[in-house]
mmCIF file of C-alpha atoms and ligand atoms in Angstrom:
data_model
loop_
_atom_site.group_PDB
_atom_site.id
_atom_site.type_symbol
_atom_site.label_atom_id
_atom_site.label_comp_id
_atom_site.label_asym_id
_atom_site.label_seq_id
_atom_site.Cartn_x
_atom_site.Cartn_y
_atom_site.Cartn_z
ATOM 1 C CA MET A 20 -20.086 -3.624 -25.706
ATOM 2 C CA VAL A 21 -19.874 -1.474 -22.146
ATOM 3 C CA GLU A 22 -16.809 -2.464 -20.892
ATOM 4 C CA LYS A 23 -18.018 -2.431 -16.912
ATOM 5 C CA LYS A 24 -15.696 -0.713 -14.550
ATOM 6 C CA ARG A 25 -12.607 -2.410 -12.359
ATOM 7 C CA THR A 26 -13.039 -1.814 -8.117
ATOM 8 C CA ALA A 27 -10.155 -1.441 -6.038
ATOM 9 C CA LEU A 28 -9.493 -1.032 -2.928
ATOM 10 C CA VAL A 29 -5.727 0.864 -1.036
ATOM 11 C CA THR A 30 -6.262 0.440 2.462
ATOM 12 C CA GLY A 31 -3.889 3.257 3.746
ATOM 13 C CA GLY A 32 -6.087 5.304 1.656
ATOM 14 C CA SER A 33 -7.117 8.545 3.344
ATOM 15 C CA ARG A 34 -3.711 9.803 3.158
ATOM 16 C CA GLY A 35 -0.027 10.239 2.299
ATOM 17 C CA ILE A 36 1.014 7.531 -0.876
ATOM 18 C CA GLY A 37 -2.480 6.282 -0.190
ATOM 19 C CA LYS A 38 -4.687 8.927 -0.888
ATOM 20 C CA ALA A 39 -2.468 9.890 -4.106
ATOM 21 C CA ILE A 40 -2.640 5.986 -5.519
ATOM 22 C CA CYS A 41 -6.852 6.262 -4.537
ATOM 23 C CA LYS A 42 -6.919 10.141 -7.200
ATOM 24 C CA ARG A 43 -5.040 8.103 -9.970
ATOM 25 C CA LEU A 44 -7.153 5.481 -9.995
ATOM 26 C CA ALA A 45 -9.759 7.459 -10.113
ATOM 27 C CA SER A 46 -8.656 9.121 -12.533
ATOM 28 C CA GLU A 47 -8.538 6.500 -14.729
ATOM 29 C CA GLY A 48 -11.998 5.708 -14.357
ATOM 30 C CA ILE A 49 -11.356 3.258 -11.228
ATOM 31 C CA ASN A 50 -14.239 2.811 -8.381
ATOM 32 C CA ILE A 51 -12.096 3.275 -5.381
ATOM 33 C CA VAL A 52 -12.918 1.889 -1.559
ATOM 34 C CA VAL A 53 -10.426 3.647 0.728
ATOM 35 C CA GLY A 54 -9.409 1.482 3.376
ATOM 36 C CA TYR A 55 -8.989 3.943 6.688
ATOM 37 C CA ASN A 56 -8.108 3.667 9.715
ATOM 38 C CA HIS A 57 -8.308 6.340 12.581
ATOM 39 C CA ASN A 58 -9.536 8.958 9.439
ATOM 40 C CA LYS A 59 -12.697 9.254 9.203
ATOM 41 C CA GLU A 60 -13.190 12.401 8.307
ATOM 42 C CA ARG A 61 -10.335 12.908 5.386
ATOM 43 C CA ALA A 62 -11.350 9.406 4.105
ATOM 44 C CA ALA A 63 -15.125 10.769 3.896
ATOM 45 C CA LYS A 64 -14.055 14.048 2.420
ATOM 46 C CA LEU A 65 -11.324 12.115 -0.186
ATOM 47 C CA VAL A 66 -14.663 9.885 -1.165
ATOM 48 C CA ASP A 67 -16.851 13.474 -2.136
ATOM 49 C CA GLU A 68 -13.336 14.261 -4.293
ATOM 50 C CA LEU A 69 -13.407 10.772 -6.267
ATOM 51 C CA GLU A 70 -16.686 10.633 -6.455
ATOM 52 C CA ALA A 71 -16.881 14.431 -8.364
ATOM 53 C CA MET A 72 -14.188 12.756 -10.452
ATOM 54 C CA GLY A 73 -16.853 10.865 -11.996
ATOM 55 C CA VAL A 74 -16.197 6.933 -9.840
ATOM 56 C CA LYS A 75 -18.277 5.426 -7.657
ATOM 57 C CA ALA A 76 -16.348 5.424 -3.922
ATOM 58 C CA ALA A 77 -17.117 4.555 -0.170
ATOM 59 C CA ALA A 78 -14.803 4.786 2.622
ATOM 60 C CA PHE A 79 -14.253 1.315 4.867
ATOM 61 C CA GLN A 80 -12.974 1.556 8.471
ATOM 62 C CA GLY A 81 -11.245 -1.723 9.292
ATOM 63 C CA SER A 82 -7.305 -2.181 11.214
ATOM 64 C CA VAL A 83 -5.187 -4.628 8.478
ATOM 65 C CA GLU A 84 -3.517 -6.488 11.683
ATOM 66 C CA ASN A 85 -7.357 -7.630 12.567
ATOM 67 C CA ILE A 86 -8.531 -10.060 10.442
ATOM 68 C CA TYR A 87 -11.845 -10.083 11.554
ATOM 69 C CA GLU A 88 -12.060 -6.525 11.026
ATOM 70 C CA VAL A 89 -10.469 -6.684 7.558
ATOM 71 C CA LYS A 90 -13.432 -9.112 6.703
ATOM 72 C CA LYS A 91 -15.174 -6.837 7.285
ATOM 73 C CA VAL A 92 -14.133 -4.742 4.794
ATOM 74 C CA PHE A 93 -13.983 -7.056 2.127
ATOM 75 C CA ARG A 94 -17.575 -8.038 2.518
ATOM 76 C CA GLN A 95 -18.260 -4.353 2.241
ATOM 77 C CA THR A 96 -15.934 -3.847 -0.840
ATOM 78 C CA LEU A 97 -18.333 -6.912 -2.286
ATOM 79 C CA GLU A 98 -21.563 -6.322 -1.403
ATOM 80 C CA GLN A 99 -21.592 -2.120 -2.561
ATOM 81 C CA PHE A 100 -19.208 -2.911 -5.772
ATOM 82 C CA GLY A 101 -19.980 -6.386 -6.869
ATOM 83 C CA SER A 102 -16.677 -7.043 -7.159
ATOM 84 C CA LEU A 103 -12.732 -6.457 -6.495
ATOM 85 C CA ASP A 104 -9.981 -6.474 -8.942
ATOM 86 C CA ILE A 105 -7.462 -4.340 -7.524
ATOM 87 C CA LEU A 106 -5.553 -4.494 -3.804
ATOM 88 C CA VAL A 107 -3.265 -1.946 -3.176
ATOM 89 C CA ASN A 108 -1.543 -3.075 0.070
ATOM 90 C CA ASN A 109 -0.597 0.382 0.969
ATOM 91 C CA ALA A 110 -0.946 0.629 5.153
ATOM 92 C CA GLY A 111 1.627 1.042 6.843
ATOM 93 C CA ILE A 112 3.894 2.205 10.213
ATOM 94 C CA THR A 113 7.270 2.734 11.495
ATOM 95 C CA ALA A 114 8.285 2.866 15.120
ATOM 96 C CA ASP A 115 12.044 3.313 15.049
ATOM 97 C CA LYS A 116 14.422 2.191 18.008
ATOM 98 C CA THR A 117 17.563 0.944 17.921
ATOM 99 C CA LEU A 118 17.182 -3.188 18.836
ATOM 100 C CA VAL A 119 19.129 -2.877 21.651
ATOM 101 C CA LYS A 120 15.842 -0.769 23.153
ATOM 102 C CA MET A 121 12.920 -2.486 21.165
ATOM 103 C CA GLY A 122 11.262 -4.341 23.319
ATOM 104 C CA VAL A 123 8.673 -6.872 21.785
ATOM 105 C CA GLU A 124 5.762 -4.506 21.034
ATOM 106 C CA VAL A 125 7.414 -2.457 19.433
ATOM 107 C CA TRP A 126 8.644 -5.476 17.342
ATOM 108 C CA LEU A 127 5.509 -7.377 16.705
ATOM 109 C CA ARG A 128 3.351 -3.846 16.071
ATOM 110 C CA VAL A 129 4.888 -3.235 12.914
ATOM 111 C CA ILE A 130 4.955 -7.100 12.140
ATOM 112 C CA GLN A 131 1.136 -7.279 12.613
ATOM 113 C CA ILE A 132 0.266 -3.842 10.718
ATOM 114 C CA ASN A 133 2.893 -4.422 7.372
ATOM 115 C CA LEU A 134 3.509 -7.885 7.345
ATOM 116 C CA CYS A 135 0.520 -9.738 8.827
ATOM 117 C CA GLY A 136 -2.004 -6.993 7.196
ATOM 118 C CA THR A 137 -1.117 -7.536 4.172
ATOM 119 C CA TYR A 138 -1.392 -11.590 4.433
ATOM 120 C CA HIS A 139 -4.613 -10.613 5.303
ATOM 121 C CA CYS A 140 -5.840 -8.811 2.362
ATOM 122 C CA CYS A 141 -4.691 -10.334 -0.127
ATOM 123 C CA HIS A 142 -6.232 -13.533 1.594
ATOM 124 C CA GLU A 143 -9.292 -11.733 1.454
ATOM 125 C CA ALA A 144 -8.850 -10.222 -1.763
ATOM 126 C CA LEU A 145 -7.621 -14.294 -3.038
ATOM 127 C CA GLN A 146 -11.161 -15.566 -2.448
ATOM 128 C CA SER A 147 -12.838 -13.361 -5.177
ATOM 129 C CA MET A 148 -9.722 -12.955 -7.157
ATOM 130 C CA LEU A 149 -9.490 -16.690 -8.074
ATOM 131 C CA PRO A 150 -12.921 -16.936 -8.617
ATOM 132 C CA ASN A 151 -13.583 -14.417 -10.963
ATOM 133 C CA GLY A 152 -10.216 -15.275 -12.656
ATOM 134 C CA TYR A 153 -8.717 -12.445 -12.798
ATOM 135 C CA GLY A 154 -6.852 -9.841 -10.088
ATOM 136 C CA ARG A 155 -4.060 -7.368 -9.468
ATOM 137 C CA ILE A 156 -1.970 -7.137 -6.312
ATOM 138 C CA ILE A 157 0.179 -4.189 -5.464
ATOM 139 C CA ASN A 158 2.663 -3.824 -2.552
ATOM 140 C CA VAL A 159 4.286 -1.405 -0.594
ATOM 141 C CA SER A 160 7.234 -2.345 0.404
ATOM 142 C CA SER A 161 9.975 0.303 1.105
ATOM 143 C CA ILE A 162 13.696 0.730 -0.106
ATOM 144 C CA ILE A 163 14.383 -0.081 4.270
ATOM 145 C CA GLY A 164 13.526 -3.980 2.940
ATOM 146 C CA LEU A 165 16.331 -3.990 0.827
ATOM 147 C CA THR A 166 18.512 -2.121 2.534
ATOM 148 C CA GLY A 167 17.825 -2.148 6.203
ATOM 149 C CA ASN A 168 18.089 0.898 8.448
ATOM 150 C CA ILE A 169 19.929 1.755 11.254
ATOM 151 C CA GLY A 170 16.885 1.576 13.941
ATOM 152 C CA GLN A 171 14.421 -0.209 11.822
ATOM 153 C CA SER A 172 14.838 -3.542 12.500
ATOM 154 C CA ASN A 173 11.464 -4.237 12.492
ATOM 155 C CA TYR A 174 10.306 -2.094 9.674
ATOM 156 C CA ALA A 175 12.879 -3.593 7.142
ATOM 157 C CA ALA A 176 12.239 -7.109 9.036
ATOM 158 C CA SER A 177 8.375 -6.102 7.518
ATOM 159 C CA LYS A 178 8.986 -4.476 3.651
ATOM 160 C CA ALA A 179 11.597 -7.612 3.245
ATOM 161 C CA GLY A 180 8.768 -10.231 4.140
ATOM 162 C CA VAL A 181 6.390 -8.321 2.310
ATOM 163 C CA ILE A 182 9.230 -9.192 -1.268
ATOM 164 C CA GLY A 183 9.184 -12.738 -0.189
ATOM 165 C CA PHE A 184 5.803 -13.191 0.462
ATOM 166 C CA THR A 185 4.739 -11.583 -3.014
ATOM 167 C CA LYS A 186 6.996 -12.870 -5.049
ATOM 168 C CA SER A 187 5.419 -16.619 -3.039
ATOM 169 C CA LEU A 188 2.068 -15.729 -3.952
ATOM 170 C CA ALA A 189 2.759 -14.456 -7.398
ATOM 171 C CA LEU A 190 4.002 -17.807 -8.320
ATOM 172 C CA GLU A 191 0.731 -20.023 -6.786
ATOM 173 C CA VAL A 192 -1.070 -17.774 -8.875
ATOM 174 C CA ALA A 193 0.487 -17.329 -12.049
ATOM 175 C CA THR A 194 -2.148 -19.626 -14.316
ATOM 176 C CA LYS A 195 -5.089 -18.002 -12.691
ATOM 177 C CA GLY A 196 -5.575 -14.243 -13.764
ATOM 178 C CA VAL A 197 -3.377 -12.543 -11.416
ATOM 179 C CA THR A 198 -0.237 -10.448 -10.956
ATOM 180 C CA ALA A 199 1.545 -9.516 -7.722
ATOM 181 C CA ASN A 200 3.702 -7.355 -7.695
ATOM 182 C CA VAL A 201 6.109 -4.989 -5.369
ATOM 183 C CA VAL A 202 6.449 -1.196 -4.899
ATOM 184 C CA ALA A 203 9.651 -0.324 -3.316
ATOM 185 C CA PRO A 204 9.625 3.374 -2.654
ATOM 186 C CA GLY A 205 12.800 5.269 -1.552
ATOM 187 C CA PHE A 206 11.857 8.599 0.454
ATOM 188 C CA ILE A 207 8.823 10.470 -0.379
ATOM 189 C CA GLU A 208 7.416 13.596 0.736
ATOM 190 C CA THR A 209 4.655 12.692 3.309
ATOM 191 C CA GLU A 210 3.429 12.577 7.307
ATOM 192 C CA MET A 211 5.894 9.127 7.624
ATOM 193 C CA THR A 212 8.894 11.277 6.656
ATOM 194 C CA ARG A 213 7.776 13.863 8.161
ATOM 195 C CA LYS A 214 8.462 13.085 11.883
ATOM 196 C CA ILE A 215 12.249 12.801 10.810
ATOM 197 C CA PRO A 216 14.349 15.281 12.099
ATOM 198 C CA PRO A 217 15.337 17.829 10.219
ATOM 199 C CA GLU A 218 19.387 17.130 10.662
ATOM 200 C CA ILE A 219 18.630 14.293 9.304
ATOM 201 C CA TYR A 220 15.912 14.739 6.255
ATOM 202 C CA ARG A 221 18.845 17.250 4.614
ATOM 203 C CA SER A 222 21.756 14.977 5.096
ATOM 204 C CA ILE A 223 18.688 11.777 3.844
ATOM 205 C CA GLU A 224 18.358 14.286 0.454
ATOM 206 C CA ALA A 225 22.055 14.709 0.228
ATOM 207 C CA LYS A 226 22.742 11.110 -0.411
ATOM 208 C CA ILE A 227 19.855 10.720 -2.887
ATOM 209 C CA PRO A 228 21.478 11.176 -6.722
ATOM 210 C CA MET A 229 18.751 13.166 -7.395
ATOM 211 C CA LYS A 230 18.542 15.585 -4.434
ATOM 212 C CA ARG A 231 15.288 15.200 -3.131
ATOM 213 C CA PHE A 232 12.254 13.306 -2.200
ATOM 214 C CA GLY A 233 9.664 11.397 -4.243
ATOM 215 C CA THR A 234 6.625 13.152 -4.554
ATOM 216 C CA VAL A 235 3.261 10.901 -3.725
ATOM 217 C CA GLU A 236 2.035 11.298 -7.135
ATOM 218 C CA GLU A 237 5.070 9.666 -8.161
ATOM 219 C CA VAL A 238 4.516 6.857 -6.341
ATOM 220 C CA ALA A 239 1.294 6.145 -7.430
ATOM 221 C CA ARG A 240 2.254 6.709 -10.979
ATOM 222 C CA LEU A 241 4.219 3.829 -10.799
ATOM 223 C CA VAL A 242 0.791 1.833 -8.616
ATOM 224 C CA SER A 243 -1.434 2.561 -11.883
ATOM 225 C CA PHE A 244 1.116 0.779 -14.142
ATOM 226 C CA LEU A 245 1.048 -2.403 -12.307
ATOM 227 C CA ALA A 246 -2.657 -2.298 -11.838
ATOM 228 C CA ALA A 247 -3.943 -1.635 -15.244
ATOM 229 C CA ASP A 248 -5.222 -4.824 -17.466
ATOM 230 C CA GLU A 249 -2.408 -4.586 -19.937
ATOM 231 C CA SER A 250 0.410 -5.177 -16.890
ATOM 232 C CA ALA A 251 -1.054 -8.929 -17.402
ATOM 233 C CA TYR A 252 2.783 -10.134 -18.115
ATOM 234 C CA ILE A 253 4.266 -8.432 -15.038
ATOM 235 C CA THR A 254 3.868 -10.578 -11.937
ATOM 236 C CA GLY A 255 6.578 -11.382 -9.321
ATOM 237 C CA GLN A 256 8.998 -8.171 -9.360
ATOM 238 C CA VAL A 257 9.979 -5.711 -7.210
ATOM 239 C CA TYR A 258 9.879 -2.180 -8.657
ATOM 240 C CA GLY A 259 12.012 0.576 -7.152
ATOM 241 C CA ILE A 260 11.150 4.222 -6.865
ATOM 242 C CA ASN A 261 13.803 6.386 -4.977
ATOM 243 C CA GLY A 262 15.654 8.981 -6.882
ATOM 244 C CA GLY A 263 18.427 6.089 -7.853
ATOM 245 C CA LEU A 264 19.624 6.138 -4.168
ATOM 246 C CA TYR A 265 19.209 1.843 -4.358
ATOM 247 C CA MET A 266 20.455 -0.482 -7.306
HETATM 248 P P1 NAP B 26 1.520 7.700 6.230
HETATM 249 O O1 NAP B 26 1.204 9.460 5.699
HETATM 250 O O2 NAP B 26 1.928 7.267 7.921
HETATM 251 O O3 NAP B 26 0.333 6.628 6.278
HETATM 252 C C1 NAP B 26 0.187 5.247 6.916
HETATM 253 C C2 NAP B 26 -1.568 5.012 6.189
HETATM 254 O O4 NAP B 26 -1.646 4.346 7.237
HETATM 255 C C3 NAP B 26 -2.414 5.823 6.810
HETATM 256 O O5 NAP B 26 -3.705 6.223 5.671
HETATM 257 C C4 NAP B 26 -2.951 5.324 7.514
HETATM 258 O O6 NAP B 26 -4.425 5.172 8.558
HETATM 259 C C5 NAP B 26 -2.892 3.692 7.528
HETATM 260 N N1 NAP B 26 -2.526 2.996 8.781
HETATM 261 C C6 NAP B 26 -1.581 2.624 10.032
HETATM 262 N N2 NAP B 26 -1.809 1.209 10.784
HETATM 263 C C7 NAP B 26 -3.521 0.913 10.221
HETATM 264 C C8 NAP B 26 -4.194 -0.131 10.363
HETATM 265 N N3 NAP B 26 -3.929 -0.595 11.235
HETATM 266 N N4 NAP B 26 -5.182 -0.590 9.517
HETATM 267 C C9 NAP B 26 -4.870 0.309 8.874
HETATM 268 N N5 NAP B 26 -4.179 1.444 8.281
HETATM 269 C C10 NAP B 26 -3.534 1.879 8.612
HETATM 270 O O7 NAP B 26 2.368 6.551 5.162
HETATM 271 P P2 NAP B 26 2.656 7.167 3.807
HETATM 272 O O8 NAP B 26 3.831 7.595 3.683
HETATM 273 O O9 NAP B 26 1.737 7.901 2.674
HETATM 274 O O10 NAP B 26 2.923 5.666 3.568
HETATM 275 C C11 NAP B 26 2.428 4.756 2.966
HETATM 276 C C12 NAP B 26 3.012 3.127 2.950
HETATM 277 O O11 NAP B 26 4.485 3.487 1.684
HETATM 278 C C13 NAP B 26 3.674 2.562 3.791
HETATM 279 O O12 NAP B 26 3.470 0.970 3.716
HETATM 280 C C14 NAP B 26 4.980 3.041 4.176
HETATM 281 O O13 NAP B 26 5.926 1.720 4.915
HETATM 282 C C15 NAP B 26 5.293 2.519 2.602
HETATM 283 N N6 NAP B 26 6.493 4.065 2.319
HETATM 284 C C16 NAP B 26 6.622 5.141 2.416
HETATM 285 C C17 NAP B 26 8.116 5.834 1.897
HETATM 286 C C18 NAP B 26 7.634 7.299 2.851
HETATM 287 O O14 NAP B 26 9.142 8.018 2.384
HETATM 288 N N7 NAP B 26 6.637 7.968 3.184
HETATM 289 C C19 NAP B 26 8.579 5.200 2.135
HETATM 290 C C20 NAP B 26 9.366 3.592 1.648
HETATM 291 C C21 NAP B 26 7.370 2.859 1.915
HETATM 292 P P3 NAP B 26 -4.782 5.735 9.339
HETATM 293 O O15 NAP B 26 -4.399 7.139 9.095
HETATM 294 O O16 NAP B 26 -6.863 5.803 8.986
HETATM 295 O O17 NAP B 26 -4.894 5.094 10.582
#
């Protein structure tokens, strides 16, 4: 019997950690939907790369903060791929300010994308995963959700929220063939961390026991482990990947 190929949707898939996750999953023969918001050209280029790896791939646009756009992405996914087996909630932003200077717009923007976006996508994914009796949900949090950080109260709240949310979801679907886990990266080399001023970058590096930032490929490997059929008995867990910075 020929096994049916799995399909994964990776939000924020066109660059950074998301792109590495798309490539890693594709290398394992998984069909890929690249979720993107602004980066149409990069998403289209990635789809070409993924197809060249021998899987089916497509890029669908939608902001995760907008439930109607999320619904459209999931509709397109089911229409063109037949099912959705793996959801990676990777889309995320930072908008740093100390709390005393943080207006409600900046606070809400980060919560809307990082936390409400994760809720929107999980809610839609369950509509097809539960009837199918199969699903792997991997939510990308952050070390900052565990430790907090100066200037990142909005980001820390959103990423801590993702952890509590995922544990609750894992409990609700534990008997339904659907697992939900969290990956909490430390400092990884991407456009997000390239915004860190050089002197602060160097001081963070010095504090990391391994004395380096992680790579996107290292995070992607952990996600692919949790996305595997064989990871069926792992749910509600938080996996740090941080070079020893937080234990
Ligand atoms: P990045 O390079 O800044 O990329 C962010 C991605 O999120 C982009 O693909 C972007 O898509 C997408 N995105 C942003 N707003 C969106 C929205 N409203 N709707 C849909 N997609 C949206 O970030 P990264 O460093 O790869 O981070 C990926 C994830 O890992 C994030 O959740 C981040 O919080 C988390 N993380 C990163 C680090 C790190 O050190 N880099 C550490 C811990 C956790 P478009 O470009 O199409 O807008």
